[in-house]
Short mmCIF file of C-alpha atoms in Angstrom, two decimals:
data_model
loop_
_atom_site.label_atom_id
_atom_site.label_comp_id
_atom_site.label_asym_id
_atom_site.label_seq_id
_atom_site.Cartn_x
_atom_site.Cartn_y
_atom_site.Cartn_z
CA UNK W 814 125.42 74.29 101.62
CA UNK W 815 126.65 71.04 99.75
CA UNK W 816 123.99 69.03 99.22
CA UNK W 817 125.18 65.20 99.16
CA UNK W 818 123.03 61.59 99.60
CA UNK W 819 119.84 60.37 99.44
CA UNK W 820 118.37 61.10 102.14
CA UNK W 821 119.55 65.05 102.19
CA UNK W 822 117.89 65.46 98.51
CA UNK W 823 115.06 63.40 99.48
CA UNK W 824 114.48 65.92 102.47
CA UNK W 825 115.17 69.15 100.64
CA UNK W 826 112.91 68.08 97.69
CA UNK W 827 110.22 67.31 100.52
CA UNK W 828 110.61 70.39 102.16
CA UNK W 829 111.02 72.40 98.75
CA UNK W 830 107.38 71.04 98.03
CA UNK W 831 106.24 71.81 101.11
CA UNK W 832 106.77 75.37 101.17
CA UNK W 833 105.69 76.12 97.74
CA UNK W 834 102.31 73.66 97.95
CA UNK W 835 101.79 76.36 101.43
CA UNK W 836 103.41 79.32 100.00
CA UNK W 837 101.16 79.25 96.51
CA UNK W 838 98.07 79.60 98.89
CA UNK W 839 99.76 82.55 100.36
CA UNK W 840 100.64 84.85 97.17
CA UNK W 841 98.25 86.93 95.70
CA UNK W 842 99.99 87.95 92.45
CA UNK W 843 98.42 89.82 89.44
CA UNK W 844 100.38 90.00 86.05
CA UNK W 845 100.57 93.71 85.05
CA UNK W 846 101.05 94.08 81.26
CA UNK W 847 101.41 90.15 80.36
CA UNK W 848 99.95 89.94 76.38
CA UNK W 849 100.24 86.26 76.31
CA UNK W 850 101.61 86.03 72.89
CA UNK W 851 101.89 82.21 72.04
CA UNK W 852 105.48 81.00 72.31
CA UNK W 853 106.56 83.18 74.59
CA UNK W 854 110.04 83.17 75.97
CA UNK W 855 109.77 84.84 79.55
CA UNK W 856 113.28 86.41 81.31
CA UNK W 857 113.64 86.52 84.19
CA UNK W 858 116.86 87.01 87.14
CA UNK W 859 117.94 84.33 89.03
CA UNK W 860 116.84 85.69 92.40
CA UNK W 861 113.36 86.48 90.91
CA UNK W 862 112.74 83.22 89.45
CA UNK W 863 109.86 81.80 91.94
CA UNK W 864 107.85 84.71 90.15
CA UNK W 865 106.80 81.82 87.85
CA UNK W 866 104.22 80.92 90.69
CA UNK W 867 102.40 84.26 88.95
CA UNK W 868 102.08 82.61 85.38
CA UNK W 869 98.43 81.46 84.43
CA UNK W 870 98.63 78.70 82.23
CA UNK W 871 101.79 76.87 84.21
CA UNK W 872 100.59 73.37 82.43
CA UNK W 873 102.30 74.67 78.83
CA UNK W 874 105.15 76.44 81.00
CA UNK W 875 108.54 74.84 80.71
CA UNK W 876 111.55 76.09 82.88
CA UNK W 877 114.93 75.60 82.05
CA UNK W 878 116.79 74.43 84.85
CA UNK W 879 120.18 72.93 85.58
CA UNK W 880 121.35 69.56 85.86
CA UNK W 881 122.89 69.75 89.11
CA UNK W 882 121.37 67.92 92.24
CA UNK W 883 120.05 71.57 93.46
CA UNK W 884 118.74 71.57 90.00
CA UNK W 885 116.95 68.47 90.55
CA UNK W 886 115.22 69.19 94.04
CA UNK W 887 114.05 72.49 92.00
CA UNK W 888 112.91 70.19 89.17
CA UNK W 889 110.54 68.13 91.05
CA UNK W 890 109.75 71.09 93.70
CA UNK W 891 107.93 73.38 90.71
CA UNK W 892 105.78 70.04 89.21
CA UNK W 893 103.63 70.76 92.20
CA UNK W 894 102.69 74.19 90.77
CA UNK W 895 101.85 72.23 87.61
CA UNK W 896 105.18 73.79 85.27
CA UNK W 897 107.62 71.32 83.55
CA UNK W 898 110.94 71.59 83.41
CA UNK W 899 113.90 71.48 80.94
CA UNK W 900 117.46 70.09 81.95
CA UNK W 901 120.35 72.06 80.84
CA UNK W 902 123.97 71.90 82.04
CA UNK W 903 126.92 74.07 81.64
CA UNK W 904 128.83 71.98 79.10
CA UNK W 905 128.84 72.48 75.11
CA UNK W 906 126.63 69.50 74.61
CA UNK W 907 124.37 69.75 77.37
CA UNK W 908 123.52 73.70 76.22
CA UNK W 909 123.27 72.53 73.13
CA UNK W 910 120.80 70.02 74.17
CA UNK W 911 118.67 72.22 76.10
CA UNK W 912 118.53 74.80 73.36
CA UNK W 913 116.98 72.32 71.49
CA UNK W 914 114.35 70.81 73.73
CA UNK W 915 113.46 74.64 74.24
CA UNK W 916 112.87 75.52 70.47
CA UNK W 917 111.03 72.26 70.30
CA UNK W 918 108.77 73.67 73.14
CA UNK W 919 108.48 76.96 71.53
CA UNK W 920 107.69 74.98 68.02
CA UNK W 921 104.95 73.08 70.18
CA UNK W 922 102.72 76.30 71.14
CA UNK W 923 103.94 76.22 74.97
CA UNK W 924 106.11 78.79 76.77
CA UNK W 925 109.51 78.50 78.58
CA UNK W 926 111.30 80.45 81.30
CA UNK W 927 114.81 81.45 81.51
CA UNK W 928 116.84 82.60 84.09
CA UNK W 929 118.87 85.30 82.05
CA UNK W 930 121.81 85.58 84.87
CA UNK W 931 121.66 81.85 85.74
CA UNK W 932 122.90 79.59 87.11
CA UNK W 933 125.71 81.67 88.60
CA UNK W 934 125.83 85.38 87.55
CA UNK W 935 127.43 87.80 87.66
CA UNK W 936 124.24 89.29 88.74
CA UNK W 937 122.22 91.12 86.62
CA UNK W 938 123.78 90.26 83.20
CA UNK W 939 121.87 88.88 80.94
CA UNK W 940 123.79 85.73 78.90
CA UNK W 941 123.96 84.78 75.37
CA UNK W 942 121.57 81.67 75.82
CA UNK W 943 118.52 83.71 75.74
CA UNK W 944 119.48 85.39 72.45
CA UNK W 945 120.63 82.28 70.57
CA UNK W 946 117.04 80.45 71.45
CA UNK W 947 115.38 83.69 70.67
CA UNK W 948 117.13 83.74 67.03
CA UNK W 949 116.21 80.15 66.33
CA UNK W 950 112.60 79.98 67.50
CA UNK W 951 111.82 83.71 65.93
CA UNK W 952 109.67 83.43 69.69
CA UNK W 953 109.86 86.99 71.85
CA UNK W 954 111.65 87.75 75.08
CA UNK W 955 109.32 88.95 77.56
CA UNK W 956 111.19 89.84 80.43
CA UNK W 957 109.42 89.49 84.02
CA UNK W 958 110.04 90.24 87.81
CA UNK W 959 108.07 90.61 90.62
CA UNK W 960 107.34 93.24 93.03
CA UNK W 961 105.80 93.72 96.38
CA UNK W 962 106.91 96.21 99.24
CA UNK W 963 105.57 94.09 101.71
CA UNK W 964 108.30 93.17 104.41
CA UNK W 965 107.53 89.76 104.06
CA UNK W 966 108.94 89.62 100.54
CA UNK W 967 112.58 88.48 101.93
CA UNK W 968 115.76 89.24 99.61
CA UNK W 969 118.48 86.47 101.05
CA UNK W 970 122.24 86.92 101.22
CA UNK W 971 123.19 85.15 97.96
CA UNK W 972 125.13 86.13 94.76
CA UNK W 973 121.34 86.69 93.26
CA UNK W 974 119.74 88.49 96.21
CA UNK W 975 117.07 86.29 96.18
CA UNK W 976 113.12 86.90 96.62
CA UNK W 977 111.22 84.86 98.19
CA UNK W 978 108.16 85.54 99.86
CA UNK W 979 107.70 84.18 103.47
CA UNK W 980 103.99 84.42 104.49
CA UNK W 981 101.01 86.46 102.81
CA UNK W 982 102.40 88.76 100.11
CA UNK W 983 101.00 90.97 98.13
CA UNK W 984 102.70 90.53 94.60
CA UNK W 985 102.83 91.70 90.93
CA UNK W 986 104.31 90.12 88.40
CA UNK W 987 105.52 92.99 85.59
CA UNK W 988 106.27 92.02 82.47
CA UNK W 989 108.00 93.99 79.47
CA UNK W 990 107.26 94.43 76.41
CA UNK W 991 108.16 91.74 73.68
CA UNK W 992 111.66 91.53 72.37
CA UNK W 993 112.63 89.91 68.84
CA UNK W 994 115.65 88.13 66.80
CA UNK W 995 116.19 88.66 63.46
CA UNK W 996 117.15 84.84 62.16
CA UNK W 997 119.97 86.74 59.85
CA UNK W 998 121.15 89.23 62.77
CA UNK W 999 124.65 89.92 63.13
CA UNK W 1000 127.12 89.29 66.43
CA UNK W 1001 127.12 93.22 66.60
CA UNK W 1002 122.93 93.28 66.35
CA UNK W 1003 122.73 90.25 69.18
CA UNK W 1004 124.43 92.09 71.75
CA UNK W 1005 122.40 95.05 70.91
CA UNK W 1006 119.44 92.92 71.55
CA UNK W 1007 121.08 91.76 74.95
CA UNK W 1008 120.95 95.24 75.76
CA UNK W 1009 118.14 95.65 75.24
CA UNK W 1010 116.83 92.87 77.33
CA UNK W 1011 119.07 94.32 80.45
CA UNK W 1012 117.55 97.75 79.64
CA UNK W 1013 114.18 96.15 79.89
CA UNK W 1014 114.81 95.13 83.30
CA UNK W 1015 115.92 98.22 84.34
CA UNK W 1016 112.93 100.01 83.38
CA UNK W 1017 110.53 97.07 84.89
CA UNK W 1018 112.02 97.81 88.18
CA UNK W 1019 111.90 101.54 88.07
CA UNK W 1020 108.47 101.11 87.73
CA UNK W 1021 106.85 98.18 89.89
CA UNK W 1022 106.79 100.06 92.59
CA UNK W 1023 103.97 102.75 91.13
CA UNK W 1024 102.27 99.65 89.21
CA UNK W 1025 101.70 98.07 92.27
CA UNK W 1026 100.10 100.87 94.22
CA UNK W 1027 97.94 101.25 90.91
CA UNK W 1028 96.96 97.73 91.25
CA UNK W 1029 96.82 97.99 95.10
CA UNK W 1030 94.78 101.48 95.04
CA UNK W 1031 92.24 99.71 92.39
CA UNK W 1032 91.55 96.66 94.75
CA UNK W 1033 92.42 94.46 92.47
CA UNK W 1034 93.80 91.76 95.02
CA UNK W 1035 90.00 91.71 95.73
CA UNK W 1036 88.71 91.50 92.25
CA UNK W 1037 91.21 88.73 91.70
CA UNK W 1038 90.57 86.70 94.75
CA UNK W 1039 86.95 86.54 93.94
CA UNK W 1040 87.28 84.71 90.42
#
């Protein structure tokens, strides 16, 4: 859908704000395996990237997100869960612009999120951008997704499959384990890194399914809901 005028964005943004103020109510999610290192640089795909209603301290959170009027409704849609947002676009200057504001983040003690496939695939391939902000900061790249067989977790018929869970949902947030730049690594050592990262996320899906029947089986929903 082309979104165009006022009053459309004004109604998406409303309605974007709506479901998520409802929808945050409605998600149980416990983080499996988050360390919470300071600085942290969390991955994530495109079509799992409303798992960032599962990160705990969301007020030092920053996620990058495009500069594009969809980008915008997003923007002002996720201050309700109390995250901030960085503006990127696809041009030289505007990446180079949002690599910046990221490192500064990073250099600042808070946290950002990156949509690894974003903003338009392929699918499940992780870009450069991650790396190169990696490399600068000297942060780690903790990839995340999130999990929940429950039907009502729907996966919708875009390029990025994605997740979004309509209703109560029973959800884990996984989270690898933390990935590093060298500062003086090589073109050849980067994409081994970006391997790495993909490899990451292969393994975190593999196994989210048995992490969340440990976390189901050990009531911790319960446990959780009663903080």
């Amino acid at each position: 859908m082309k979104i165009s005028g006022e009053k459309q964005v004004k109604f998406l943004t409303s309605l974007l704000k709506f479901a998520f103020s409802i929808q945050r109510h409605l998600t149980p999610i416990i983080e499996v395996n988050n360390k919470h290192l300071e600085s942290t640089i969390y991955a994530t795909w495109h079509g799992h990237q409303c798992c960032i209603f599962g990160l705990k301290e969301k007020s030092k959170t920053n996620v990058l997100i495009s500069r594009s009027i969809d980008g915008q409704i997003i923007a002002d849609a996720v201050k309700i869960l109390g995250l901030k947002s960085v503006r990127g676009s696809k041009g030289k200057k505007g990446s180079v612009e949002a690599t910046m504001q990221l490192i500064e983040k990073l250099k600042e003690k808070e946290d950002i999120v990156i949509t690894v496939d974003g903003p338009s695939g392929p699918r499940g391939i992780v870009k450069k951008g991650v790396i190169t902000v990696a490399k600068l900061s000297g942060s780690p790249i903790v990839p995340m997704i999130w999990y929940s067989p429950d039907i009502s977790l729907i996966s919708f018929p875009s390029w990025d499959k994605f997740l979004y869970p309509l209703g109560y949902t029973r959800l884990i947030n996984i989270y690898g384990e933390p990935i590093y730049v060298e500062k003086d690594a090589s073109p050849e050592e980067e994409e081994n890194v970006r391997l790495q990262v993909e490899n990451s996320f292969k393994e975190l899906e593999k196994k989210a399914h048995e992490a969340w029947e440990k976390v189901w089986k050990g009531r911790l929903w319960v446990r959780n809901n009663e903080k």
